[in-house]
mmCIF file of C-alpha atoms in Angstrom:
data_model
loop_
_atom_site.group_PDB
_atom_site.id
_atom_site.type_symbol
_atom_site.label_atom_id
_atom_site.label_comp_id
_atom_site.label_asym_id
_atom_site.label_seq_id
_atom_site.Cartn_x
_atom_site.Cartn_y
_atom_site.Cartn_z
ATOM 1 C CA MET A 1 0.000 -0.002 0.002
ATOM 2 C CA SER A 2 1.313 3.450 -0.898
ATOM 3 C CA PRO A 3 1.971 5.865 1.919
ATOM 4 C CA ARG A 4 -0.471 8.726 2.305
ATOM 5 C CA LEU A 5 1.199 10.807 5.009
ATOM 6 C CA ALA A 6 4.787 11.387 6.073
ATOM 7 C CA ILE A 7 5.843 12.352 9.608
ATOM 8 C CA ALA A 8 9.137 14.283 9.597
ATOM 9 C CA THR A 9 10.844 12.672 12.515
ATOM 10 C CA ALA A 10 12.866 9.557 13.211
ATOM 11 C CA ASN A 11 12.031 9.698 16.882
ATOM 12 C CA GLN A 12 9.800 6.663 17.509
ATOM 13 C CA HIS A 13 8.418 8.111 20.752
ATOM 14 C CA LYS A 14 7.130 11.111 18.812
ATOM 15 C CA VAL A 15 5.809 9.010 15.941
ATOM 16 C CA ASP A 16 3.790 6.847 18.337
ATOM 17 C CA GLU A 17 2.492 9.952 20.120
ATOM 18 C CA LEU A 18 1.447 11.674 16.933
ATOM 19 C CA ILE A 19 -0.309 8.664 15.523
ATOM 20 C CA ALA A 20 -2.186 8.195 18.808
ATOM 21 C CA ILE A 21 -3.259 11.859 18.666
ATOM 22 C CA LEU A 22 -4.206 11.889 14.980
ATOM 23 C CA GLU A 23 -6.058 8.574 14.525
ATOM 24 C CA PRO A 24 -9.195 9.715 16.372
ATOM 25 C CA LEU A 25 -9.126 13.129 14.607
ATOM 26 C CA VAL A 26 -8.512 11.913 11.066
ATOM 27 C CA PRO A 27 -10.896 8.912 10.835
ATOM 28 C CA ASP A 28 -9.435 7.174 7.787
ATOM 29 C CA LEU A 29 -5.783 7.477 8.881
ATOM 30 C CA ARG A 30 -4.047 4.203 9.723
ATOM 31 C CA ARG A 31 -0.522 3.416 10.895
ATOM 32 C CA SER A 32 0.073 1.565 7.657
ATOM 33 C CA ASP A 33 -0.562 4.832 5.741
ATOM 34 C CA VAL A 34 2.351 6.565 7.451
ATOM 35 C CA VAL A 35 6.035 6.808 6.629
ATOM 36 C CA THR A 36 8.628 8.659 8.697
ATOM 37 C CA LEU A 37 12.064 10.133 8.229
ATOM 38 C CA ALA A 38 13.492 6.774 9.280
ATOM 39 C CA ASP A 39 12.117 5.243 6.068
ATOM 40 C CA PHE A 40 14.331 7.431 3.861
ATOM 41 C CA GLU A 41 18.098 7.623 3.584
ATOM 42 C CA VAL A 42 18.238 11.389 3.910
ATOM 43 C CA PRO A 43 19.840 13.583 6.583
ATOM 44 C CA GLU A 44 17.711 15.512 8.932
ATOM 45 C CA PRO A 45 17.435 19.138 7.722
ATOM 46 C CA VAL A 46 19.199 21.894 9.605
ATOM 47 C CA GLU A 47 16.671 23.567 11.924
ATOM 48 C CA ASP A 48 18.021 27.105 11.850
ATOM 49 C CA ALA A 49 14.813 29.120 12.168
ATOM 50 C CA PRO A 50 14.490 31.384 15.206
ATOM 51 C CA ASP A 51 11.104 29.959 16.245
ATOM 52 C CA PHE A 52 9.123 26.744 16.484
ATOM 53 C CA ARG A 53 6.954 27.587 13.538
ATOM 54 C CA GLY A 54 9.877 28.091 11.167
ATOM 55 C CA ASN A 55 11.643 24.915 12.226
ATOM 56 C CA ALA A 56 8.446 22.795 11.825
ATOM 57 C CA LEU A 57 8.050 24.113 8.289
ATOM 58 C CA ILE A 58 11.705 23.389 7.452
ATOM 59 C CA LYS A 59 11.256 19.744 8.440
ATOM 60 C CA ALA A 60 7.884 19.270 6.689
ATOM 61 C CA ARG A 61 9.077 20.903 3.457
ATOM 62 C CA ALA A 62 12.175 18.774 3.311
ATOM 63 C CA LEU A 63 10.406 15.447 3.753
ATOM 64 C CA THR A 64 7.462 16.296 1.477
ATOM 65 C CA GLY A 65 9.972 16.794 -1.326
ATOM 66 C CA VAL A 66 11.439 13.312 -0.797
ATOM 67 C CA ALA A 67 8.318 11.343 0.114
ATOM 68 C CA GLY A 68 6.022 12.872 -2.494
ATOM 69 C CA VAL A 69 3.064 12.889 -0.113
ATOM 70 C CA ALA A 70 1.664 15.353 2.421
ATOM 71 C CA CYS A 71 3.982 15.699 5.386
ATOM 72 C CA VAL A 72 3.488 16.801 9.009
ATOM 73 C CA ALA A 73 6.192 17.965 11.303
ATOM 74 C CA ASP A 74 6.406 19.652 14.608
ATOM 75 C CA ASP A 75 8.923 21.610 16.536
ATOM 76 C CA SER A 76 8.449 21.849 20.253
ATOM 77 C CA GLY A 77 10.276 22.731 23.407
ATOM 78 C CA LEU A 78 10.135 23.902 26.937
ATOM 79 C CA CYS A 79 9.910 27.630 27.650
ATOM 80 C CA VAL A 80 10.825 28.649 31.199
ATOM 81 C CA ASP A 81 9.493 32.069 32.214
ATOM 82 C CA ILE A 82 12.311 33.017 34.565
ATOM 83 C CA LEU A 83 14.812 32.221 31.760
ATOM 84 C CA GLY A 84 13.033 34.509 29.345
ATOM 85 C CA GLY A 85 11.523 31.618 27.390
ATOM 86 C CA SER A 86 14.650 29.455 27.174
ATOM 87 C CA PRO A 87 15.528 26.714 26.387
ATOM 88 C CA GLY A 88 12.875 27.236 23.726
ATOM 89 C CA VAL A 89 14.069 26.137 20.249
ATOM 90 C CA PHE A 90 17.250 24.893 21.851
ATOM 91 C CA SER A 91 15.439 22.460 24.201
ATOM 92 C CA ALA A 92 16.729 19.292 22.527
ATOM 93 C CA ARG A 93 20.347 20.469 22.641
ATOM 94 C CA TRP A 94 20.400 22.669 25.738
ATOM 95 C CA ALA A 95 23.406 20.824 27.166
ATOM 96 C CA GLY A 96 25.255 20.907 23.854
ATOM 97 C CA THR A 97 24.481 17.478 22.366
ATOM 98 C CA HIS A 98 21.225 17.023 20.444
ATOM 99 C CA GLY A 99 18.854 14.553 22.048
ATOM 100 C CA ASP A 100 20.745 13.964 25.343
ATOM 101 C CA ASP A 101 17.653 14.139 27.522
ATOM 102 C CA THR A 102 19.438 13.408 30.772
ATOM 103 C CA ALA A 103 22.129 16.064 30.275
ATOM 104 C CA ASN A 104 19.533 18.646 29.148
ATOM 105 C CA LEU A 105 17.354 18.022 32.196
ATOM 106 C CA GLU A 106 20.253 18.061 34.646
ATOM 107 C CA LEU A 107 21.633 21.327 33.238
ATOM 108 C CA LEU A 108 18.237 23.009 33.470
ATOM 109 C CA LEU A 109 17.720 21.838 37.056
ATOM 110 C CA ALA A 110 21.162 23.215 37.934
ATOM 111 C CA GLN A 111 20.332 26.557 36.359
ATOM 112 C CA LEU A 112 17.120 26.784 38.340
ATOM 113 C CA GLU A 113 18.575 25.484 41.621
ATOM 114 C CA ASP A 114 18.254 28.823 43.444
ATOM 115 C CA VAL A 115 14.922 29.841 41.890
ATOM 116 C CA PRO A 116 12.045 29.785 44.385
ATOM 117 C CA ASP A 117 9.088 27.535 43.635
ATOM 118 C CA GLU A 118 6.757 30.382 42.874
ATOM 119 C CA TYR A 119 8.957 31.498 40.002
ATOM 120 C CA ARG A 120 9.333 28.109 38.322
ATOM 121 C CA SER A 121 6.481 28.516 35.892
ATOM 122 C CA ALA A 122 6.971 27.133 32.372
ATOM 123 C CA ARG A 123 5.154 25.947 29.326
ATOM 124 C CA PHE A 124 5.663 23.446 26.596
ATOM 125 C CA THR A 125 5.053 24.902 23.132
ATOM 126 C CA CYS A 126 4.496 22.982 19.934
ATOM 127 C CA ALA A 127 4.204 24.229 16.357
ATOM 128 C CA ALA A 128 2.550 21.626 14.139
ATOM 129 C CA ALA A 129 3.023 22.101 10.401
ATOM 130 C CA LEU A 130 1.508 20.447 7.305
ATOM 131 C CA VAL A 131 3.060 20.818 3.842
ATOM 132 C CA THR A 132 1.617 19.207 0.752
ATOM 133 C CA PRO A 133 3.406 18.350 -2.495
ATOM 134 C CA SER A 134 1.454 21.137 -4.214
ATOM 135 C CA GLY A 135 2.917 23.647 -1.769
ATOM 136 C CA ASP A 136 -0.045 24.241 0.560
ATOM 137 C CA GLU A 137 1.097 24.996 4.105
ATOM 138 C CA SER A 138 -0.696 25.145 7.495
ATOM 139 C CA VAL A 139 0.694 25.720 11.010
ATOM 140 C CA HIS A 140 -1.045 25.523 14.373
ATOM 141 C CA ILE A 141 0.502 26.363 17.743
ATOM 142 C CA GLY A 142 -0.290 24.617 21.056
ATOM 143 C CA HIS A 143 0.777 25.270 24.635
ATOM 144 C CA MET A 144 0.796 23.256 27.863
ATOM 145 C CA TYR A 145 1.217 25.359 30.972
ATOM 146 C CA GLY A 146 2.670 24.218 34.262
ATOM 147 C CA ARG A 147 5.600 24.441 36.664
ATOM 148 C CA LEU A 148 8.948 22.775 37.178
ATOM 149 C CA ILE A 149 9.846 20.674 40.198
ATOM 150 C CA ARG A 150 13.344 20.109 41.623
ATOM 151 C CA GLN A 151 13.747 16.328 41.191
ATOM 152 C CA PRO A 152 12.613 14.093 38.294
ATOM 153 C CA ARG A 153 9.561 11.902 38.937
ATOM 154 C CA GLY A 154 8.056 9.212 36.770
ATOM 155 C CA ASP A 155 9.193 6.745 34.122
ATOM 156 C CA GLY A 156 7.013 7.789 31.184
ATOM 157 C CA GLY A 157 7.318 10.477 28.573
ATOM 158 C CA PHE A 158 10.666 11.863 27.469
ATOM 159 C CA GLY A 159 12.711 15.024 27.498
ATOM 160 C CA TYR A 160 11.740 17.374 30.314
ATOM 161 C CA ASP A 161 8.513 15.454 31.174
ATOM 162 C CA PRO A 162 9.885 14.163 34.538
ATOM 163 C CA ILE A 163 10.189 17.686 36.006
ATOM 164 C CA PHE A 164 7.047 19.297 34.511
ATOM 165 C CA ILE A 165 3.752 19.336 36.417
ATOM 166 C CA PRO A 166 0.889 20.603 34.230
ATOM 167 C CA ASP A 167 -1.564 23.113 35.642
ATOM 168 C CA GLY A 168 -4.376 21.430 37.517
ATOM 169 C CA TYR A 169 -2.360 18.295 38.220
ATOM 170 C CA ASP A 170 -0.147 17.055 41.037
ATOM 171 C CA VAL A 171 1.847 14.589 38.949
ATOM 172 C CA THR A 172 4.500 15.154 36.311
ATOM 173 C CA ASN A 173 4.032 14.445 32.606
ATOM 174 C CA ALA A 174 6.223 11.354 33.152
ATOM 175 C CA GLU A 175 3.765 10.070 35.721
ATOM 176 C CA LEU A 176 0.704 10.463 33.467
ATOM 177 C CA SER A 177 -0.390 7.631 31.231
ATOM 178 C CA ALA A 178 0.299 8.158 27.545
ATOM 179 C CA ALA A 179 -3.431 8.640 26.926
ATOM 180 C CA ASP A 180 -3.843 11.183 29.730
ATOM 181 C CA LYS A 181 -0.798 13.149 28.563
ATOM 182 C CA ASN A 182 -1.928 13.137 24.917
ATOM 183 C CA ALA A 183 -5.310 14.503 25.970
ATOM 184 C CA ILE A 184 -3.766 17.706 27.368
ATOM 185 C CA SER A 185 -0.367 18.076 25.761
ATOM 186 C CA HIS A 186 0.899 21.014 23.696
ATOM 187 C CA ARG A 187 1.355 18.574 20.833
ATOM 188 C CA SER A 188 -2.274 17.428 21.109
ATOM 189 C CA VAL A 189 -3.530 21.016 21.091
ATOM 190 C CA ALA A 190 -1.450 21.863 18.022
ATOM 191 C CA PHE A 191 -2.327 18.761 16.016
ATOM 192 C CA THR A 192 -5.980 18.962 16.949
ATOM 193 C CA GLY A 193 -5.971 22.380 15.324
ATOM 194 C CA LEU A 194 -4.109 21.003 12.276
ATOM 195 C CA ALA A 195 -6.275 17.857 11.921
ATOM 196 C CA PRO A 196 -8.922 19.288 9.531
ATOM 197 C CA ALA A 197 -6.156 20.386 7.115
ATOM 198 C CA ILE A 198 -4.593 16.891 7.361
ATOM 199 C CA ALA A 199 -7.917 15.237 6.628
ATOM 200 C CA GLN A 200 -8.444 17.484 3.653
ATOM 201 C CA ALA A 201 -4.923 16.716 2.314
ATOM 202 C CA LEU A 202 -5.597 12.972 2.495
ATOM 203 C CA ARG A 203 -8.764 13.079 0.434
#
């Protein structure tokens, strides 16, 4: 069966999360319809835009050109208020090496060590982008607001999830079930907004 949608990431955690979010929103989408960056022998594009929106579009444009089908991508990160919105677009490489979740988390905790609890507000932000082979583009932004604790808790999620408690909860993202996290996450908000455009692109 020919693919119908490409997801511009090789991160299997993110692929699983996106499919779980999109399947209920795009009724005729199936896992077998989807290809990812891992299915192609191409390098990941350089994400050199100054914001999440720009980086999401860079990734979606690059894979659409290779896969020949509509492509979704997202760029997301943690924005800490006391740090002026950092790590932001540098979230995945905050400690210097892309994708080293443990080092990134430990560095951020060290930087916030002397910050009182009342000033540890933060938000996850996600820009979800869709690019079609014909050049149509859509972007939706989602946020998840909360606060940062001082020690990691939980075995689920990834990235900064073990130190982020969403507003209205007393557990971290890493302590939530995948279904509960997907119901409130920044990625869910962004892709829920993008879902009608995805459904239209798959017709």
